[in-house]
């Protein structure tokens, strides 16, 4: 049976170059970076090289990069750390309604503990208005947190404009760039970003490692206390092999970004157009063109359940998703799709295909061959679709 992986927004395979390099630091160069002997110095040097590699990909300086256990911890450090550092200045936070739960739930936690929270809506393609952000700003606003690109529908937000607005008002600006890193260019200086969350396992690096960019001079209180690693911003012995793998993945992403984007855009458009051309009652979720991530396809297929589609695809060796992997156990429809105005019934029939470096046109052809058959079979069991067919006959 074919095995086709189209869920790269959930995670990616570790690049062979990354895996080979990491193995060296598991078995040969295994020193603790805090140790003063040669084993420790060797590990420390490699760790700092990785810090430089991450910094280069986002236009930062190495000293501004703090390593974490992943994107969720980095989001928490950015939001909770800013709130704690600036609580005497103000207690108002602004975010968007389509953020990852690592941001939304952290902001909601602060709201339960005395902070004010404003959640900005998005339009029908999942993009928020800079003017809405401007109107939400108050004298006591201390933080704006907006993702660069949405993990479900691929919508790219006007980050540079929001960053300029935040800078004009002296507000700390946090961006979750977990999904955009390595796919589209990021420059924290040009985009006026103060805090930037990134993650390794979305760019062909290992799981369990991420980073938070903290602009020089920006105050963030630590969440983890102990040995004082990472300039006391995140104590604990560093995940040296993981960090080194992350650094290498960033280096490779920088080298391959343009080529990857061109390849994935071609496959994305082929898949999207093929679905629209072969299946009725389908809606593309998210923007078309340049405001969409190059590897994202999200569609709602009416009169079928998304879970049934996923299981049927999986039986044929095709891996996709219905949204964020972090909420895959939930029976509720996507909060992102609902925020974009989709009704529950249509949101429940959503599919997300996220493409990667290794995907081929032949794999897309196979999906386009199988998906219409699956939809037809499932719709034949749907009383709602049966009603649609009867209405069509009556109209003829």
Coordinates of C-alpha atoms in Angstrom, one line a residue:
X1 CA 0.0 0.0 0.0
X2 CA 1.2 3.5 -0.8
X3 CA 2.1 5.7 2.2
X4 CA 1.7 9.4 1.4
X5 CA 2.4 12.0 4.1
X6 CA 0.4 15.2 3.7
X7 CA 0.5 16.5 7.3
X8 CA 3.7 18.5 7.5
X9 CA 2.0 21.3 9.5
X10 CA 1.6 18.7 12.3
X11 CA 5.2 17.6 12.1
X12 CA 7.9 16.9 9.6
X13 CA 10.4 14.0 9.2
X14 CA 13.9 14.8 10.5
X15 CA 16.2 15.7 7.7
X16 CA 19.0 13.0 7.3
X17 CA 21.7 15.6 7.6
X18 CA 20.1 16.8 10.9
X19 CA 19.8 13.3 12.2
X20 CA 23.4 12.4 11.4
X21 CA 24.7 15.5 13.1
X22 CA 22.6 15.0 16.2
X23 CA 23.8 11.4 16.6
X24 CA 27.3 12.6 17.1
X25 CA 26.2 14.7 20.1
X26 CA 24.4 11.7 21.6
X27 CA 27.3 9.2 21.3
X28 CA 30.6 11.1 20.9
X29 CA 30.4 14.7 21.9
X30 CA 28.0 14.3 24.8
X31 CA 29.3 16.8 27.3
X32 CA 27.2 19.2 29.3
X33 CA 27.5 22.7 27.9
X34 CA 27.9 24.1 31.4
X35 CA 31.0 22.0 32.2
X36 CA 34.4 23.6 32.0
X37 CA 36.3 20.6 30.6
X38 CA 36.9 19.9 26.9
X39 CA 33.7 17.8 26.6
X40 CA 31.6 20.7 27.9
X41 CA 33.4 23.3 25.9
X42 CA 32.9 21.2 22.7
X43 CA 29.1 21.0 23.4
X44 CA 29.0 24.7 24.3
X45 CA 30.6 25.7 21.1
X46 CA 28.2 23.6 19.0
X47 CA 25.2 25.0 21.0
X48 CA 26.3 28.6 20.3
X49 CA 26.7 27.8 16.6
X50 CA 23.1 26.5 16.6
X51 CA 22.1 29.8 18.2
X52 CA 23.7 31.7 15.4
X53 CA 22.0 29.5 12.8
X54 CA 18.5 30.2 14.3
X55 CA 19.3 33.9 14.6
X56 CA 20.4 34.1 11.0
X57 CA 17.2 32.6 9.7
X58 CA 15.1 35.3 11.4
X59 CA 17.4 38.3 11.1
X60 CA 18.3 38.5 14.8
X61 CA 21.6 38.4 16.7
X62 CA 22.6 35.2 18.5
X63 CA 22.3 36.7 22.0
X64 CA 18.6 37.4 21.4
X65 CA 17.8 33.7 20.9
X66 CA 16.6 31.7 24.0
X67 CA 16.2 27.9 23.5
X68 CA 13.1 26.2 24.9
X69 CA 11.4 22.8 24.8
X70 CA 9.2 23.9 21.8
X71 CA 6.7 26.4 20.5
X72 CA 4.2 26.0 23.4
X73 CA 6.8 26.8 26.0
X74 CA 8.1 29.7 23.9
X75 CA 4.6 31.1 23.6
X76 CA 4.1 30.8 27.4
X77 CA 7.4 32.4 28.1
X78 CA 6.6 35.3 25.8
X79 CA 3.1 36.0 27.1
X80 CA 3.4 35.1 30.8
X81 CA 6.9 36.5 31.0
X82 CA 5.8 39.9 29.5
X83 CA 2.7 40.0 31.7
X84 CA 4.8 39.5 34.8
X85 CA 7.5 42.0 33.8
X86 CA 5.0 44.7 32.8
X87 CA 2.1 44.2 35.2
X88 CA 2.8 47.5 36.9
X89 CA 2.6 49.3 33.6
X90 CA -0.7 47.8 32.5
X91 CA -2.9 44.8 32.3
X92 CA -4.4 44.8 28.8
X93 CA -3.5 42.2 26.2
X94 CA -4.5 42.0 22.5
X95 CA -4.6 38.8 20.5
X96 CA -6.6 37.3 17.6
X97 CA -9.4 34.8 17.6
X98 CA -7.5 32.3 15.4
X99 CA -4.3 31.9 17.5
X100 CA -2.9 28.5 18.4
X101 CA -4.2 27.3 21.8
X102 CA -0.8 27.8 23.3
X103 CA -1.4 31.5 22.9
X104 CA -5.2 31.7 23.4
X105 CA -5.3 29.6 26.5
X106 CA -2.3 31.4 28.0
X107 CA -4.0 34.7 27.4
X108 CA -7.3 33.4 28.9
X109 CA -5.4 32.2 31.9
X110 CA -4.1 35.8 32.4
X111 CA -7.7 37.1 32.0
X112 CA -8.8 34.9 34.8
X113 CA -6.1 36.3 37.0
X114 CA -6.8 40.0 36.7
X115 CA -5.7 41.0 33.1
X116 CA -8.0 42.4 30.4
X117 CA -8.1 40.6 27.1
X118 CA -9.2 41.8 23.7
X119 CA -9.6 39.2 21.0
X120 CA -9.6 40.6 17.4
X121 CA -11.9 39.0 14.8
X122 CA -10.7 37.9 11.3
X123 CA -12.4 38.2 7.9
X124 CA -13.8 35.3 5.9
X125 CA -10.4 34.2 4.7
X126 CA -8.8 34.4 8.2
X127 CA -6.9 37.7 8.1
X128 CA -7.3 40.3 10.8
X129 CA -7.5 44.1 10.2
X130 CA -4.7 46.3 11.3
X131 CA -7.3 49.0 11.9
X132 CA -9.1 46.7 14.4
X133 CA -5.9 46.3 16.3
X134 CA -5.4 50.1 16.3
X135 CA -8.9 50.6 17.7
X136 CA -8.3 48.0 20.4
X137 CA -5.2 49.7 21.8
X138 CA -5.6 51.3 25.2
X139 CA -3.2 53.3 27.4
X140 CA -2.7 50.2 29.5
X141 CA -2.0 47.8 26.7
X142 CA 1.3 46.0 27.3
X143 CA 1.2 43.2 24.8
X144 CA 0.0 42.4 21.3
X145 CA 0.3 38.7 20.3
X146 CA -0.5 37.7 16.7
X147 CA 0.6 34.6 14.7
X148 CA 2.5 35.1 11.5
X149 CA 0.7 32.4 9.6
X150 CA -2.3 30.3 10.6
X151 CA -1.6 26.6 11.2
X152 CA -5.0 25.5 9.8
X153 CA -5.8 27.6 6.8
X154 CA -2.4 29.1 6.0
X155 CA -3.5 32.8 6.2
X156 CA -0.5 35.2 6.5
X157 CA -1.1 38.1 8.7
X158 CA 0.0 41.8 8.1
X159 CA 2.8 41.4 10.8
X160 CA 5.0 44.3 9.6
X161 CA 2.1 46.8 9.8
X162 CA 1.0 45.5 13.2
X163 CA 4.6 45.7 14.4
X164 CA 4.9 49.3 13.3
X165 CA 1.7 50.1 15.1
X166 CA 2.9 48.4 18.3
X167 CA 6.3 50.2 18.1
X168 CA 4.6 53.6 17.7
X169 CA 2.6 53.0 20.9
X170 CA 5.5 51.4 22.9
X171 CA 3.7 48.0 23.1
X172 CA 5.6 44.7 23.2
X173 CA 4.8 42.7 20.1
X174 CA 4.8 38.9 20.1
X175 CA 4.5 36.8 17.0
X176 CA 4.0 33.0 16.9
X177 CA 6.0 32.0 13.8
X178 CA 5.9 28.2 14.3
X179 CA 4.1 27.6 10.9
X180 CA 5.9 30.3 8.9
X181 CA 9.5 29.6 9.8
X182 CA 11.4 28.2 6.9
X183 CA 8.4 28.6 4.5
X184 CA 8.4 32.3 4.0
X185 CA 11.0 35.0 4.9
X186 CA 11.1 36.4 8.4
X187 CA 13.1 39.4 9.5
X188 CA 12.4 40.5 13.1
X189 CA 14.0 43.9 12.5
X190 CA 12.1 44.9 9.4
X191 CA 8.8 43.5 10.9
X192 CA 9.2 45.4 14.2
X193 CA 8.9 42.1 16.2
X194 CA 9.9 42.1 19.9
X195 CA 9.3 38.4 20.7
X196 CA 9.1 35.6 18.1
X197 CA 8.2 31.9 18.8
X198 CA 9.8 29.2 16.6
X199 CA 9.8 25.4 16.7
X200 CA 12.2 22.8 15.3
X201 CA 9.9 19.9 14.3
X202 CA 8.0 21.9 11.8
X203 CA 11.2 22.5 9.7
X204 CA 12.7 19.0 9.5
X205 CA 14.3 19.2 12.9
X206 CA 13.8 17.1 16.0
X207 CA 10.8 17.4 18.4
X208 CA 11.2 18.8 21.8
X209 CA 13.1 21.9 21.0
X210 CA 12.1 25.5 20.0
X211 CA 13.2 29.0 20.7
X212 CA 12.0 32.5 21.7
X213 CA 13.6 35.5 20.1
X214 CA 13.7 38.3 22.7
X215 CA 14.7 41.7 21.2
X216 CA 17.6 43.3 23.2
X217 CA 16.1 45.5 25.9
X218 CA 12.7 43.8 26.0
X219 CA 11.7 42.6 29.5
X220 CA 10.5 39.0 30.0
X221 CA 10.4 37.3 33.4
X222 CA 11.5 33.6 33.4
X223 CA 9.1 30.8 34.0
X224 CA 11.7 28.2 34.9
X225 CA 14.3 28.9 37.7
X226 CA 17.3 26.9 38.6
X227 CA 20.8 26.7 37.2
X228 CA 20.7 30.0 35.2
X229 CA 21.1 28.6 31.7
X230 CA 20.1 30.7 28.7
X231 CA 21.0 33.9 30.5
X232 CA 18.7 32.9 33.4
X233 CA 15.7 33.2 31.0
X234 CA 15.2 29.4 30.9
X235 CA 17.1 27.3 33.4
X236 CA 17.8 23.6 33.0
X237 CA 20.5 21.6 31.2
X238 CA 20.1 22.3 27.5
X239 CA 18.9 19.7 25.1
X240 CA 22.2 19.9 23.3
X241 CA 21.6 17.3 20.5
X242 CA 18.1 18.7 19.8
X243 CA 19.3 22.3 19.8
X244 CA 22.2 21.4 17.4
X245 CA 19.7 19.6 15.2
X246 CA 17.4 22.7 15.2
X247 CA 20.3 24.9 14.2
X248 CA 21.2 22.6 11.3
X249 CA 17.5 22.5 10.2
X250 CA 17.4 26.3 10.2
X251 CA 20.6 26.5 8.1
X252 CA 19.0 24.0 5.6
X253 CA 15.7 25.9 5.6
X254 CA 17.4 29.1 4.7
X255 CA 19.2 27.4 1.8
X256 CA 16.1 25.7 0.5
X257 CA 13.3 28.1 1.2
X258 CA 12.8 29.5 -2.3
X259 CA 13.1 26.1 -3.9
X260 CA 10.8 24.5 -1.3
X261 CA 8.2 27.2 -1.7
X262 CA 8.1 27.0 -5.5
X263 CA 7.8 23.2 -5.4
X264 CA 5.1 23.2 -2.7
X265 CA 3.1 26.0 -4.4
X266 CA 2.9 24.0 -7.6
X267 CA 1.6 20.9 -5.7
X268 CA -0.7 23.0 -3.6
X269 CA -2.4 24.6 -6.6
X270 CA -2.6 21.2 -8.4
X271 CA -4.3 19.6 -5.4
X272 CA -6.6 22.5 -4.7
X273 CA -7.7 22.9 -8.3
X274 CA -8.1 19.2 -8.7
X275 CA -10.4 18.9 -5.7
X276 CA -12.5 21.8 -6.8
X277 CA -12.7 20.3 -10.3
X278 CA -13.7 16.8 -9.3
X279 CA -15.9 17.2 -6.2
X280 CA -19.1 19.3 -5.9
X281 CA -20.0 21.4 -2.8
X282 CA -16.4 22.1 -1.8
X283 CA -15.2 25.4 -0.2
X284 CA -11.6 26.5 0.0
X285 CA -10.8 27.8 3.5
X286 CA -8.3 30.7 3.7
X287 CA -6.9 33.2 1.2
X288 CA -5.8 32.4 -2.4
X289 CA -2.5 33.6 -3.8
X290 CA 0.3 35.3 -2.0
X291 CA -1.4 35.6 1.4
X292 CA -1.4 31.9 1.9
X293 CA 1.4 29.6 3.0
X294 CA 2.9 27.8 0.0
X295 CA 2.2 24.3 1.4
X296 CA -1.3 24.7 2.8
X297 CA -4.6 23.3 1.3
X298 CA -7.7 23.5 3.5
X299 CA -11.1 22.6 2.1
X300 CA -14.6 22.0 3.6
X301 CA -16.4 19.2 1.8
X302 CA -20.1 19.4 2.5
X303 CA -22.4 16.5 3.5
X304 CA -19.5 14.4 4.9
X305 CA -17.7 14.3 8.3
X306 CA -14.1 15.3 8.4
X307 CA -13.2 12.4 10.7
X308 CA -14.7 9.9 8.2
X309 CA -12.7 11.4 5.4
X310 CA -9.5 11.2 7.4
X311 CA -10.1 7.5 8.3
X312 CA -10.9 6.6 4.8
X313 CA -7.8 8.4 3.5
X314 CA -5.7 6.7 6.1
X315 CA -6.9 3.3 5.0
X316 CA -5.5 4.1 1.6
X317 CA -2.2 5.2 3.0
X318 CA -2.8 9.0 2.8
X319 CA -2.1 11.0 6.0
X320 CA -3.9 14.4 6.3
X321 CA -5.7 16.2 9.2
X322 CA -8.8 18.1 10.0
X323 CA -6.9 21.0 11.7
X324 CA -4.3 21.4 14.4
X325 CA -2.7 18.2 15.6
X326 CA -2.9 19.6 19.2
X327 CA -6.7 19.4 19.1
X328 CA -7.1 16.2 17.1
X329 CA -8.9 14.5 20.0
X330 CA -11.6 17.1 20.2
X331 CA -15.0 16.6 18.6
X332 CA -15.6 20.3 18.4
X333 CA -15.2 22.0 15.0
X334 CA -12.2 24.1 14.4
X335 CA -12.2 27.4 16.3
X336 CA -10.4 28.9 13.3
X337 CA -13.1 27.9 10.8
X338 CA -15.9 29.1 13.1
X339 CA -14.1 32.4 13.5
X340 CA -14.0 32.8 9.7
X341 CA -17.8 32.4 9.6
X342 CA -18.3 28.8 8.7
X343 CA -21.3 27.1 10.2
X344 CA -20.7 24.0 12.3
X345 CA -21.9 21.5 9.6
X346 CA -19.5 22.8 7.0
X347 CA -16.6 23.2 9.5
X348 CA -17.0 19.6 10.5
X349 CA -16.2 18.5 7.0
X350 CA -12.9 20.2 6.7
X351 CA -9.6 18.6 5.6
X352 CA -6.1 20.1 5.8
X353 CA -3.4 18.8 3.5
X354 CA 0.0 20.3 4.3
X355 CA 2.8 19.6 1.8
X356 CA 6.5 19.0 2.3
X357 CA 9.8 18.7 0.4
X358 CA 9.5 15.0 -0.5
X359 CA 5.9 15.1 -1.9
X360 CA 5.6 14.5 -5.6
X361 CA 3.1 15.2 -8.4
X362 CA 2.4 11.4 -8.5
X363 CA 1.3 11.5 -4.9
X364 CA -1.0 14.4 -5.6
X365 CA -2.5 12.4 -8.6
X366 CA -3.1 9.5 -6.3
X367 CA -5.0 11.7 -3.8
X368 CA -7.0 13.2 -6.6
X369 CA -7.9 9.8 -7.8
X370 CA -9.0 8.4 -4.4
X371 CA -10.6 11.4 -2.7
X372 CA -13.6 11.8 -5.0
X373 CA -14.4 8.1 -4.6
X374 CA -14.3 8.4 -0.8
X375 CA -16.5 11.5 -0.9
X376 CA -19.0 9.8 -3.2
X377 CA -19.2 6.7 -1.0
X378 CA -19.7 8.7 2.2
X379 CA -22.2 11.0 0.7
X380 CA -24.3 8.1 -0.3
X381 CA -24.8 7.4 3.4
X382 CA -25.7 11.0 4.2
X383 CA -29.4 11.8 4.6
X384 CA -28.5 15.5 4.0
X385 CA -26.9 14.8 0.7
X386 CA -29.8 12.5 -0.3
X387 CA -32.1 15.5 0.3
X388 CA -29.9 17.6 -2.0
X389 CA -30.2 15.1 -4.7
X390 CA -34.0 14.9 -4.4
X391 CA -34.2 18.7 -4.6
X392 CA -32.0 18.7 -7.8
X393 CA -34.3 16.1 -9.4
X394 CA -37.4 18.2 -8.6
X395 CA -35.8 21.3 -10.1
X396 CA -35.1 19.5 -13.4

